[in-house]
Amino acid sequence: MDAARSLLEVKLREFDPQIDRLIRDEMRRNEETINLIASENYPPKSAMKAISSMLSGVYSEGYPGERYYRGLENIDKIESLAVSRAKKVFGAEHANVQALSGSVANIAAYLSLLEIGDQILSMDIGAGGHLSHGAKVNIVSKLFRVTQYGVDPHTGLLDYDKIREMALNVRPRLVVCGASAYPRTIDYARFEGIAREVGAYLMADMAHIAGLVATGNHPNPVPHCDIVTTTTHKTLRMTRGALILCRQEHAAKLDRAVFPLLQGGPHQANIAAIAVGLEHLSTYEYKDYIRRVLANARLLATELQRLGLTISTGGTDNHLLLLDLSPQEIDGDRVSTLLEEANIIVNKNRVPGDKGTAQKPFGIRLGSPALTTRGLGPDEILSIARWIADVILHPEDQALRARIRAEVIDLCRRFPIYRSTF
Ligand code: DSN
């Protein structure tokens, strides 16, 4: 075999043992920790197979039937399948599956509906919104005028009357709803009423709850909105990417906003993986999975409260909860570090009425999607709640964290993420 050919065939382990080792270490880290990051999950092997296929080397600027390169007959079929599956699952008139991430999907949505300098009304990141909804440090706030609503600092809930008042004041061209850290059901019909009243477009970013929407466990924003965006890797449990769903009237502008305005060639391997993932959504197993995600989140909230901790809004309607640490006077940065010592992975997060900063907020966000994927149920949730409470209530006790870590590893061994090797 010539040298170039042998380079093509050589296995990762032999060619690059450093990267191979780090991937294995990351696999082991996942296997031995309990992942409560609400935005993460473990994609199915069938989708992983698609993303590591020949499609990784393909260029396909344009859309099915309108490409700039030849040789794309299979790629066109794959992308068309992804598009039709996305439309069917969410009841959308049009779908674009090319956006590389949720942030790009959101910016494409704005650019297809707005002129530069137009007014947006969206949710503040500190109240549970997202960077790409127009945070000060994000490009969106440089391209558009952005006014942001929050939640009621006492109840933690969206105050629709106040949002309406703000809309009447600032007269936005676009109202954005959807959140990264809001544990309650979002009333899209109410948002639609507000947007209509002020003559604005309505967009929803349903990234966190898309799996709940797909299975009928959360109202579907699609009938109420001009555009709906979602990432694919949270409750949807696919590999990392994004979908943009819209009314037919916005389709051409939206497609042009993704390509050629923002992106070049899409990542077709991931589009194939997303098509596979979309096929999972209508299975009995996935519907049952989402039912268990919800039950686990509810039980975690109830048990943490029983153990004396404070849950913002008093509970959860979805896959995540916000633990308010202000009564314990310990910040979320410290708690997330202490929990990591016990092999429990969470992220620090601001909570309603938070007196801390973005770096040191007085809360953490806990999500049930990943741990439910590996099969954890009510018995394990009760243990996890106790471990979290023990770590928070005894922050000086290093020996306790070491004991919990051993128990977590023991539990994780009983629930491998993948039961066979890749
Ligand atoms: N970073 C994601 C989250 O954790 O919610 C959103 O993009």
CSV table of C-alpha atoms and ligand atoms in Angstrom, one decimal:
chain,number,residue,atom,x,y,z
A,1,MET,CA,0.0,0.0,0.0
A,2,ASP,CA,1.4,3.5,-0.8
A,3,ALA,CA,2.0,5.9,2.1
A,4,ALA,CA,-0.9,8.2,1.4
A,5,ARG,CA,-3.3,5.2,1.3
A,6,SER,CA,-2.0,3.8,4.5
A,7,LEU,CA,-2.5,7.2,6.2
A,8,LEU,CA,-6.2,6.9,5.1
A,9,GLU,CA,-6.6,3.5,6.7
A,10,VAL,CA,-4.7,4.0,10.0
A,11,LYS,CA,-6.9,3.7,13.2
A,12,LEU,CA,-7.2,6.7,15.5
A,13,ARG,CA,-5.7,4.7,18.4
A,14,GLU,CA,-2.6,4.0,16.4
A,15,PHE,CA,-2.2,7.4,14.6
A,16,ASP,CA,-3.2,9.8,17.4
A,17,PRO,CA,-3.1,8.1,20.8
A,18,GLN,CA,-3.3,11.4,22.6
A,19,ILE,CA,-6.7,12.4,21.1
A,20,ASP,CA,-7.8,8.7,21.3
A,21,ARG,CA,-7.0,8.7,25.0
A,22,LEU,CA,-8.8,12.0,25.7
A,23,ILE,CA,-11.9,10.7,23.9
A,24,ARG,CA,-11.8,7.6,26.1
A,25,ASP,CA,-11.3,9.7,29.2
A,26,GLU,CA,-14.3,11.8,28.3
A,27,MET,CA,-16.3,8.6,27.8
A,28,ARG,CA,-15.2,7.4,31.2
A,29,ARG,CA,-16.0,10.8,32.8
A,30,ASN,CA,-19.5,10.6,31.4
A,31,GLU,CA,-19.9,7.0,32.5
A,32,GLU,CA,-18.9,7.8,36.1
A,33,THR,CA,-20.7,11.1,36.6
A,34,ILE,CA,-24.4,12.0,36.9
A,35,ASN,CA,-25.1,14.7,34.3
A,36,LEU,CA,-27.7,17.2,35.4
A,37,ILE,CA,-26.9,19.8,32.7
A,38,ALA,CA,-30.4,20.5,31.3
A,39,SER,CA,-29.2,21.2,27.8
A,40,GLU,CA,-27.1,18.0,27.4
A,41,ASN,CA,-28.0,14.4,26.5
A,42,TYR,CA,-26.6,11.2,25.0
A,43,PRO,CA,-27.4,10.8,21.3
A,44,PRO,CA,-28.4,7.4,20.0
A,45,LYS,CA,-25.8,5.2,18.3
A,46,SER,CA,-27.8,5.2,15.1
A,47,ALA,CA,-27.3,9.0,14.8
A,48,MET,CA,-23.7,8.7,15.9
A,49,LYS,CA,-23.1,6.3,13.0
A,50,ALA,CA,-24.6,8.8,10.6
A,51,ILE,CA,-22.4,11.7,11.8
A,52,SER,CA,-19.2,9.7,11.6
A,53,SER,CA,-20.0,8.6,8.0
A,54,MET,CA,-18.6,9.5,4.5
A,55,LEU,CA,-20.9,12.5,4.6
A,56,SER,CA,-18.4,14.3,6.8
A,57,GLY,CA,-16.3,15.2,3.8
A,58,VAL,CA,-19.1,16.5,1.5
A,59,TYR,CA,-19.7,20.1,0.3
A,60,SER,CA,-23.3,20.9,-0.7
A,61,GLU,CA,-23.9,24.7,-0.8
A,62,GLY,CA,-27.5,25.4,-1.7
A,63,TYR,CA,-30.6,23.3,-1.1
A,64,PRO,CA,-31.9,20.0,-2.5
A,65,GLY,CA,-32.3,20.3,-6.3
A,66,GLU,CA,-30.5,23.7,-6.3
A,67,ARG,CA,-26.9,23.0,-5.6
A,68,TYR,CA,-23.6,24.4,-6.9
A,69,TYR,CA,-21.8,21.0,-7.1
A,70,ARG,CA,-22.7,17.8,-8.9
A,71,GLY,CA,-22.7,14.4,-7.2
A,72,LEU,CA,-25.2,15.2,-4.6
A,73,GLU,CA,-28.1,13.0,-5.5
A,74,ASN,CA,-27.9,11.0,-2.2
A,75,ILE,CA,-27.2,14.1,-0.2
A,76,ASP,CA,-30.3,15.8,-1.7
A,77,LYS,CA,-32.4,12.8,-0.7
A,78,ILE,CA,-31.0,12.8,2.9
A,79,GLU,CA,-31.6,16.5,3.4
A,80,SER,CA,-35.1,16.3,1.9
A,81,LEU,CA,-35.9,13.4,4.3
A,82,ALA,CA,-34.7,15.5,7.2
A,83,VAL,CA,-36.8,18.5,6.1
A,84,SER,CA,-40.0,16.4,5.6
A,85,ARG,CA,-39.6,14.6,8.9
A,86,ALA,CA,-39.1,17.9,10.8
A,87,LYS,CA,-42.2,19.4,9.2
A,88,LYS,CA,-44.3,16.4,10.0
A,89,VAL,CA,-43.1,16.1,13.7
A,90,PHE,CA,-43.9,19.7,14.5
A,91,GLY,CA,-46.7,20.4,12.0
A,92,ALA,CA,-44.7,23.1,10.2
A,93,GLU,CA,-45.2,24.5,6.7
A,94,HIS,CA,-41.4,24.8,6.0
A,95,ALA,CA,-38.3,23.6,7.7
A,96,ASN,CA,-34.6,24.4,7.2
A,97,VAL,CA,-32.2,21.9,8.7
A,98,GLN,CA,-28.9,23.5,7.8
A,99,ALA,CA,-28.2,25.9,10.7
A,100,LEU,CA,-25.0,24.8,12.5
A,101,SER,CA,-26.2,25.8,15.9
A,102,GLY,CA,-29.1,27.4,17.8
A,103,SER,CA,-27.5,30.8,17.9
A,104,VAL,CA,-27.0,30.8,14.1
A,105,ALA,CA,-30.6,29.6,13.7
A,106,ASN,CA,-31.8,32.5,15.8
A,107,ILE,CA,-29.8,35.1,13.9
A,108,ALA,CA,-31.1,33.7,10.6
A,109,ALA,CA,-34.6,34.0,11.9
A,110,TYR,CA,-34.1,37.7,12.8
A,111,LEU,CA,-32.4,38.5,9.5
A,112,SER,CA,-35.3,36.9,7.6
A,113,LEU,CA,-38.0,38.9,9.4
A,114,LEU,CA,-36.2,42.2,10.2
A,115,GLU,CA,-34.2,45.1,8.8
A,116,ILE,CA,-31.0,46.0,10.7
A,117,GLY,CA,-31.8,48.4,13.5
A,118,ASP,CA,-35.4,47.1,14.0
A,119,GLN,CA,-36.7,46.7,17.6
A,120,ILE,CA,-36.8,43.2,19.3
A,121,LEU,CA,-38.6,42.4,22.5
A,122,SER,CA,-37.1,39.3,24.1
A,123,MET,CA,-36.3,37.5,27.4
A,124,ASP,CA,-33.3,38.6,29.4
A,125,ILE,CA,-30.6,36.0,29.8
A,126,GLY,CA,-30.4,36.7,33.5
A,127,ALA,CA,-34.1,35.8,33.8
A,128,GLY,CA,-33.7,32.6,31.8
A,129,GLY,CA,-33.4,33.8,28.1
A,130,HIS,CA,-30.5,33.1,25.8
A,131,LEU,CA,-27.4,34.9,24.7
A,132,SER,CA,-28.7,35.0,21.1
A,133,HIS,CA,-32.0,36.6,22.2
A,134,GLY,CA,-30.1,39.9,22.3
A,135,ALA,CA,-27.8,39.9,25.4
A,136,LYS,CA,-25.6,43.0,25.6
A,137,VAL,CA,-22.4,41.0,24.8
A,138,ASN,CA,-24.0,39.3,21.7
A,139,ILE,CA,-23.9,40.5,18.1
A,140,VAL,CA,-27.8,40.6,18.1
A,141,SER,CA,-27.8,43.6,20.4
A,142,LYS,CA,-25.4,45.4,18.0
A,143,LEU,CA,-27.5,44.7,14.9
A,144,PHE,CA,-30.9,45.4,16.4
A,145,ARG,CA,-32.4,47.5,19.1
A,146,VAL,CA,-33.2,45.1,21.9
A,147,THR,CA,-35.5,45.5,24.9
A,148,GLN,CA,-35.8,42.6,27.3
A,149,TYR,CA,-38.4,41.3,29.7
A,150,GLY,CA,-37.8,39.2,32.8
A,151,VAL,CA,-39.8,37.2,35.2
A,152,ASP,CA,-41.5,38.3,38.4
A,153,PRO,CA,-38.7,38.4,41.0
A,154,HIS,CA,-41.1,36.9,43.6
A,155,THR,CA,-43.0,34.2,41.7
A,156,GLY,CA,-40.3,33.5,39.1
A,157,LEU,CA,-43.1,33.4,36.5
A,158,LEU,CA,-43.5,35.3,33.2
A,159,ASP,CA,-45.7,38.3,33.8
A,160,TYR,CA,-47.7,38.4,30.5
A,161,ASP,CA,-49.4,41.7,31.5
A,162,LYS,CA,-46.1,43.4,32.0
A,163,ILE,CA,-44.7,41.9,28.7
A,164,ARG,CA,-47.8,43.3,27.0
A,165,GLU,CA,-47.2,46.7,28.6
A,166,MET,CA,-43.6,46.7,27.4
A,167,ALA,CA,-44.6,45.7,23.9
A,168,LEU,CA,-47.1,48.6,23.8
A,169,ASN,CA,-44.3,50.9,24.9
A,170,VAL,CA,-41.5,49.8,22.6
A,171,ARG,CA,-43.6,48.7,19.6
A,172,PRO,CA,-41.2,45.8,18.6
A,173,ARG,CA,-41.1,44.5,15.1
A,174,LEU,CA,-40.4,41.1,16.6
A,175,VAL,CA,-41.4,39.5,19.9
A,176,VAL,CA,-39.1,36.5,20.9
A,177,CYS,CA,-40.3,33.9,23.4
A,178,GLY,CA,-38.6,30.8,24.7
A,179,ALA,CA,-36.0,30.2,27.4
A,180,SER,CA,-32.9,28.3,28.5
A,181,ALA,CA,-33.8,28.3,32.2
A,182,TYR,CA,-37.6,28.6,32.7
A,183,PRO,CA,-39.2,25.7,34.5
A,184,ARG,CA,-42.8,26.4,33.7
A,185,THR,CA,-45.1,26.1,30.7
A,186,ILE,CA,-44.9,28.9,28.2
A,187,ASP,CA,-48.2,30.4,27.0
A,188,TYR,CA,-47.6,30.8,23.3
A,189,ALA,CA,-51.2,31.8,22.6
A,190,ARG,CA,-50.7,34.7,25.0
A,191,PHE,CA,-47.5,35.7,23.3
A,192,GLU,CA,-49.3,35.6,20.0
A,193,GLY,CA,-52.0,37.9,21.3
A,194,ILE,CA,-49.3,40.4,22.4
A,195,ALA,CA,-47.4,40.3,19.1
A,196,ARG,CA,-50.6,40.7,17.1
A,197,GLU,CA,-51.8,43.6,19.2
A,198,VAL,CA,-48.6,45.6,18.4
A,199,GLY,CA,-48.2,44.4,14.8
A,200,ALA,CA,-45.1,42.4,15.6
A,201,TYR,CA,-43.8,39.1,14.3
A,202,LEU,CA,-43.6,36.3,16.9
A,203,MET,CA,-40.6,33.9,17.1
A,204,ALA,CA,-40.2,31.0,19.6
A,205,ASP,CA,-36.9,29.4,20.5
A,206,MET,CA,-38.1,26.0,21.9
A,207,ALA,CA,-34.6,24.5,22.1
A,208,HIS,CA,-35.0,23.2,25.6
A,209,ILE,CA,-38.5,21.8,25.4
A,210,ALA,CA,-38.6,20.6,21.8
A,211,GLY,CA,-38.8,17.0,22.9
A,212,LEU,CA,-41.8,17.8,25.1
A,213,VAL,CA,-43.4,19.6,22.2
A,214,ALA,CA,-42.7,16.7,19.8
A,215,THR,CA,-44.5,14.3,22.2
A,216,GLY,CA,-47.4,16.5,23.1
A,217,ASN,CA,-46.2,17.3,26.6
A,218,HIS,CA,-45.9,21.0,26.0
A,219,PRO,CA,-48.0,23.3,23.8
A,220,ASN,CA,-46.6,23.5,20.3
A,221,PRO,CA,-45.4,27.1,19.4
A,222,VAL,CA,-45.6,26.4,15.7
A,223,PRO,CA,-49.3,27.3,15.1
A,224,HIS,CA,-48.7,30.6,17.0
A,225,CYS,CA,-45.4,31.8,15.5
A,226,ASP,CA,-43.9,33.1,12.3
A,227,ILE,CA,-40.7,31.2,13.0
A,228,VAL,CA,-39.7,28.6,15.6
A,229,THR,CA,-36.1,27.6,16.2
A,230,THR,CA,-34.7,24.7,18.1
A,231,THR,CA,-31.4,22.9,18.7
A,232,THR,CA,-31.4,19.2,18.2
A,233,HIS,CA,-29.4,17.9,21.1
A,234,LYS,CA,-31.3,18.8,24.3
A,235,THR,CA,-34.5,17.0,25.0
A,236,LEU,CA,-34.6,16.0,21.3
A,237,ARG,CA,-31.6,13.8,22.1
A,238,MET,CA,-29.9,14.0,18.7
A,239,THR,CA,-26.4,15.2,17.7
A,240,ARG,CA,-25.7,18.9,17.9
A,241,GLY,CA,-27.4,21.0,15.3
A,242,ALA,CA,-30.6,23.1,14.8
A,243,LEU,CA,-33.9,23.2,13.0
A,244,ILE,CA,-35.8,26.3,11.9
A,245,LEU,CA,-39.5,26.0,11.2
A,246,CYS,CA,-41.6,28.7,9.7
A,247,ARG,CA,-44.7,29.7,7.8
A,248,GLN,CA,-44.5,29.3,4.0
A,249,GLU,CA,-44.6,33.0,3.5
A,250,HIS,CA,-41.1,33.3,5.3
A,251,ALA,CA,-39.5,30.3,3.7
A,252,ALA,CA,-37.6,31.9,0.8
A,253,LYS,CA,-36.1,34.7,3.0
A,254,LEU,CA,-35.3,32.3,5.8
A,255,ASP,CA,-33.5,29.8,3.5
A,256,ARG,CA,-31.5,32.7,2.0
A,257,ALA,CA,-30.6,34.0,5.5
A,258,VAL,CA,-29.1,30.6,6.4
A,259,PHE,CA,-27.3,30.3,3.0
A,260,PRO,CA,-25.7,32.3,1.6
A,261,LEU,CA,-26.1,35.2,4.1
A,262,LEU,CA,-24.7,33.4,7.2
A,263,GLN,CA,-23.3,30.1,6.2
A,264,GLY,CA,-21.6,28.2,3.3
A,265,GLY,CA,-21.8,24.5,3.0
A,266,PRO,CA,-24.0,22.7,5.6
A,267,HIS,CA,-22.7,19.8,7.6
A,268,GLN,CA,-24.4,17.0,5.8
A,269,ALA,CA,-23.3,14.2,8.1
A,270,ASN,CA,-25.1,16.0,10.9
A,271,ILE,CA,-28.1,16.6,8.8
A,272,ALA,CA,-28.3,12.8,8.2
A,273,ALA,CA,-27.9,12.2,12.0
A,274,ILE,CA,-30.7,14.7,12.6
A,275,ALA,CA,-32.9,12.8,10.1
A,276,VAL,CA,-32.2,9.7,12.0
A,277,GLY,CA,-33.0,11.5,15.3
A,278,LEU,CA,-36.3,12.8,13.9
A,279,GLU,CA,-37.3,9.2,13.2
A,280,HIS,CA,-36.8,8.4,16.8
A,281,LEU,CA,-39.4,11.0,18.0
A,282,SER,CA,-42.5,9.1,16.9
A,283,THR,CA,-41.5,5.8,18.6
A,284,TYR,CA,-43.2,4.5,21.7
A,285,GLU,CA,-39.8,4.3,23.4
A,286,TYR,CA,-39.1,8.0,22.9
A,287,LYS,CA,-42.5,9.1,24.1
A,288,ASP,CA,-42.0,6.9,27.2
A,289,TYR,CA,-38.6,8.5,27.6
A,290,ILE,CA,-40.0,12.0,27.7
A,291,ARG,CA,-42.7,10.9,30.2
A,292,ARG,CA,-39.9,9.7,32.5
A,293,VAL,CA,-37.9,12.9,32.0
A,294,LEU,CA,-40.8,14.8,33.3
A,295,ALA,CA,-41.5,12.5,36.2
A,296,ASN,CA,-37.9,12.5,37.2
A,297,ALA,CA,-37.7,16.3,37.2
A,298,ARG,CA,-40.9,16.6,39.2
A,299,LEU,CA,-39.7,14.1,41.8
A,300,LEU,CA,-36.3,15.8,42.1
A,301,ALA,CA,-38.0,19.1,42.8
A,302,THR,CA,-40.3,17.6,45.4
A,303,GLU,CA,-37.6,15.7,47.1
A,304,LEU,CA,-35.2,18.7,47.2
A,305,GLN,CA,-37.9,20.8,48.8
A,306,ARG,CA,-38.7,18.0,51.3
A,307,LEU,CA,-35.0,18.1,52.3
A,308,GLY,CA,-35.2,21.8,53.0
A,309,LEU,CA,-34.0,23.4,49.8
A,310,THR,CA,-35.8,26.1,47.8
A,311,ILE,CA,-37.0,25.5,44.2
A,312,SER,CA,-37.7,28.7,42.2
A,313,THR,CA,-41.4,28.8,41.2
A,314,GLY,CA,-42.1,26.0,43.7
A,315,GLY,CA,-41.5,23.2,41.2
A,316,THR,CA,-41.4,22.4,37.5
A,317,ASP,CA,-43.6,21.7,34.5
A,318,ASN,CA,-40.8,20.6,32.3
A,319,HIS,CA,-37.3,18.9,32.3
A,320,LEU,CA,-35.5,21.4,34.5
A,321,LEU,CA,-35.6,23.1,37.8
A,322,LEU,CA,-33.8,26.1,39.3
A,323,LEU,CA,-32.5,25.6,42.8
A,324,ASP,CA,-32.4,28.9,44.7
A,325,LEU,CA,-29.4,28.9,47.0
A,326,SER,CA,-29.9,32.3,48.6
A,327,PRO,CA,-31.4,30.9,51.9
A,328,GLN,CA,-28.2,28.8,52.3
A,329,GLU,CA,-26.1,31.9,51.5
A,330,ILE,CA,-23.8,29.9,49.2
A,331,ASP,CA,-23.3,30.7,45.6
A,332,GLY,CA,-23.9,28.5,42.6
A,333,ASP,CA,-20.3,28.7,41.4
A,334,ARG,CA,-19.1,27.1,44.7
A,335,VAL,CA,-21.9,24.6,44.8
A,336,SER,CA,-21.3,23.4,41.2
A,337,THR,CA,-17.6,23.0,42.0
A,338,LEU,CA,-18.4,21.0,45.2
A,339,LEU,CA,-20.9,18.8,43.4
A,340,GLU,CA,-18.4,18.1,40.7
A,341,GLU,CA,-16.1,16.8,43.4
A,342,ALA,CA,-18.9,14.3,44.2
A,343,ASN,CA,-19.2,13.4,40.5
A,344,ILE,CA,-22.5,15.3,40.1
A,345,ILE,CA,-22.4,17.7,37.1
A,346,VAL,CA,-24.6,20.9,37.2
A,347,ASN,CA,-24.3,24.5,36.0
A,348,LYS,CA,-24.5,27.6,38.0
A,349,ASN,CA,-27.4,29.8,37.0
A,350,ARG,CA,-29.1,33.0,38.0
A,351,VAL,CA,-32.5,32.6,39.7
A,352,PRO,CA,-35.4,35.0,39.9
A,353,GLY,CA,-34.6,37.8,42.4
A,354,ASP,CA,-30.9,36.8,42.3
A,355,LYS,CA,-28.6,39.2,44.2
A,356,GLY,CA,-25.4,37.6,42.8
A,357,THR,CA,-23.6,38.1,39.5
A,358,ALA,CA,-23.4,36.1,36.3
A,359,GLN,CA,-20.1,34.6,37.6
A,360,LYS,CA,-21.4,34.0,41.2
A,361,PRO,CA,-25.2,33.7,40.9
A,362,PHE,CA,-27.2,32.3,43.8
A,363,GLY,CA,-28.6,29.3,41.9
A,364,ILE,CA,-27.9,26.2,40.0
A,365,ARG,CA,-29.9,24.6,37.1
A,366,LEU,CA,-30.8,20.9,37.3
A,367,GLY,CA,-32.1,18.9,34.3
A,368,SER,CA,-33.3,15.3,34.0
A,369,PRO,CA,-32.8,14.5,30.2
A,370,ALA,CA,-29.4,12.9,30.3
A,371,LEU,CA,-29.8,10.9,33.5
A,372,THR,CA,-33.1,9.6,32.2
A,373,THR,CA,-31.5,8.5,29.0
A,374,ARG,CA,-29.2,6.2,30.9
A,375,GLY,CA,-32.2,4.7,32.7
A,376,LEU,CA,-32.2,6.4,36.1
A,377,GLY,CA,-35.7,6.4,37.7
A,378,PRO,CA,-37.4,7.3,41.0
A,379,ASP,CA,-35.1,5.3,43.4
A,380,GLU,CA,-32.0,6.9,41.9
A,381,ILE,CA,-33.6,10.4,41.9
A,382,LEU,CA,-34.2,10.1,45.6
A,383,SER,CA,-30.5,9.3,46.2
A,384,ILE,CA,-29.4,12.2,43.9
A,385,ALA,CA,-31.6,14.6,45.7
A,386,ARG,CA,-30.1,13.5,49.1
A,387,TRP,CA,-26.6,13.8,47.7
A,388,ILE,CA,-27.2,17.3,46.4
A,389,ALA,CA,-28.8,18.4,49.6
A,390,ASP,CA,-26.0,16.9,51.7
A,391,VAL,CA,-23.3,18.7,49.6
A,392,ILE,CA,-25.1,22.0,49.8
A,393,LEU,CA,-25.9,21.8,53.6
A,394,HIS,CA,-22.3,20.6,54.5
A,395,PRO,CA,-20.0,22.5,52.2
A,396,GLU,CA,-17.0,22.1,54.5
A,397,ASP,CA,-17.2,18.3,54.6
A,398,GLN,CA,-14.7,17.0,52.1
A,399,ALA,CA,-15.0,13.4,53.4
A,400,LEU,CA,-18.7,13.5,52.7
A,401,ARG,CA,-18.1,14.5,49.1
A,402,ALA,CA,-15.6,11.7,48.7
A,403,ARG,CA,-18.1,9.2,50.1
A,404,ILE,CA,-20.8,10.5,47.8
A,405,ARG,CA,-18.5,10.3,44.8
A,406,ALA,CA,-17.9,6.6,45.6
A,407,GLU,CA,-21.7,6.0,45.8
A,408,VAL,CA,-22.3,7.9,42.5
A,409,ILE,CA,-19.7,5.8,40.7
A,410,ASP,CA,-21.3,2.7,42.1
A,411,LEU,CA,-24.7,3.8,40.9
A,412,CYS,CA,-23.3,4.8,37.5
A,413,ARG,CA,-21.8,1.4,37.0
A,414,ARG,CA,-25.3,-0.1,37.2
A,415,PHE,CA,-26.5,2.2,34.5
A,416,PRO,CA,-24.0,2.3,31.6
A,417,ILE,CA,-24.9,5.0,29.0
A,418,TYR,CA,-24.1,2.7,26.1
A,419,ARG,CA,-24.2,-1.0,26.7
A,420,SER,CA,-21.8,-1.9,23.9
A,421,THR,CA,-18.7,-0.2,22.6
A,422,PHE,CA,-18.6,2.0,19.5
B,1,DSN,N1,-26.0,26.6,26.5
B,1,DSN,C1,-27.3,26.1,26.4
B,1,DSN,C2,-27.9,25.9,27.7
B,1,DSN,O1,-27.2,25.4,28.5
B,1,DSN,O2,-29.1,26.1,27.9
B,1,DSN,C3,-28.2,27.0,25.5
B,1,DSN,O3,-27.6,27.2,24.3
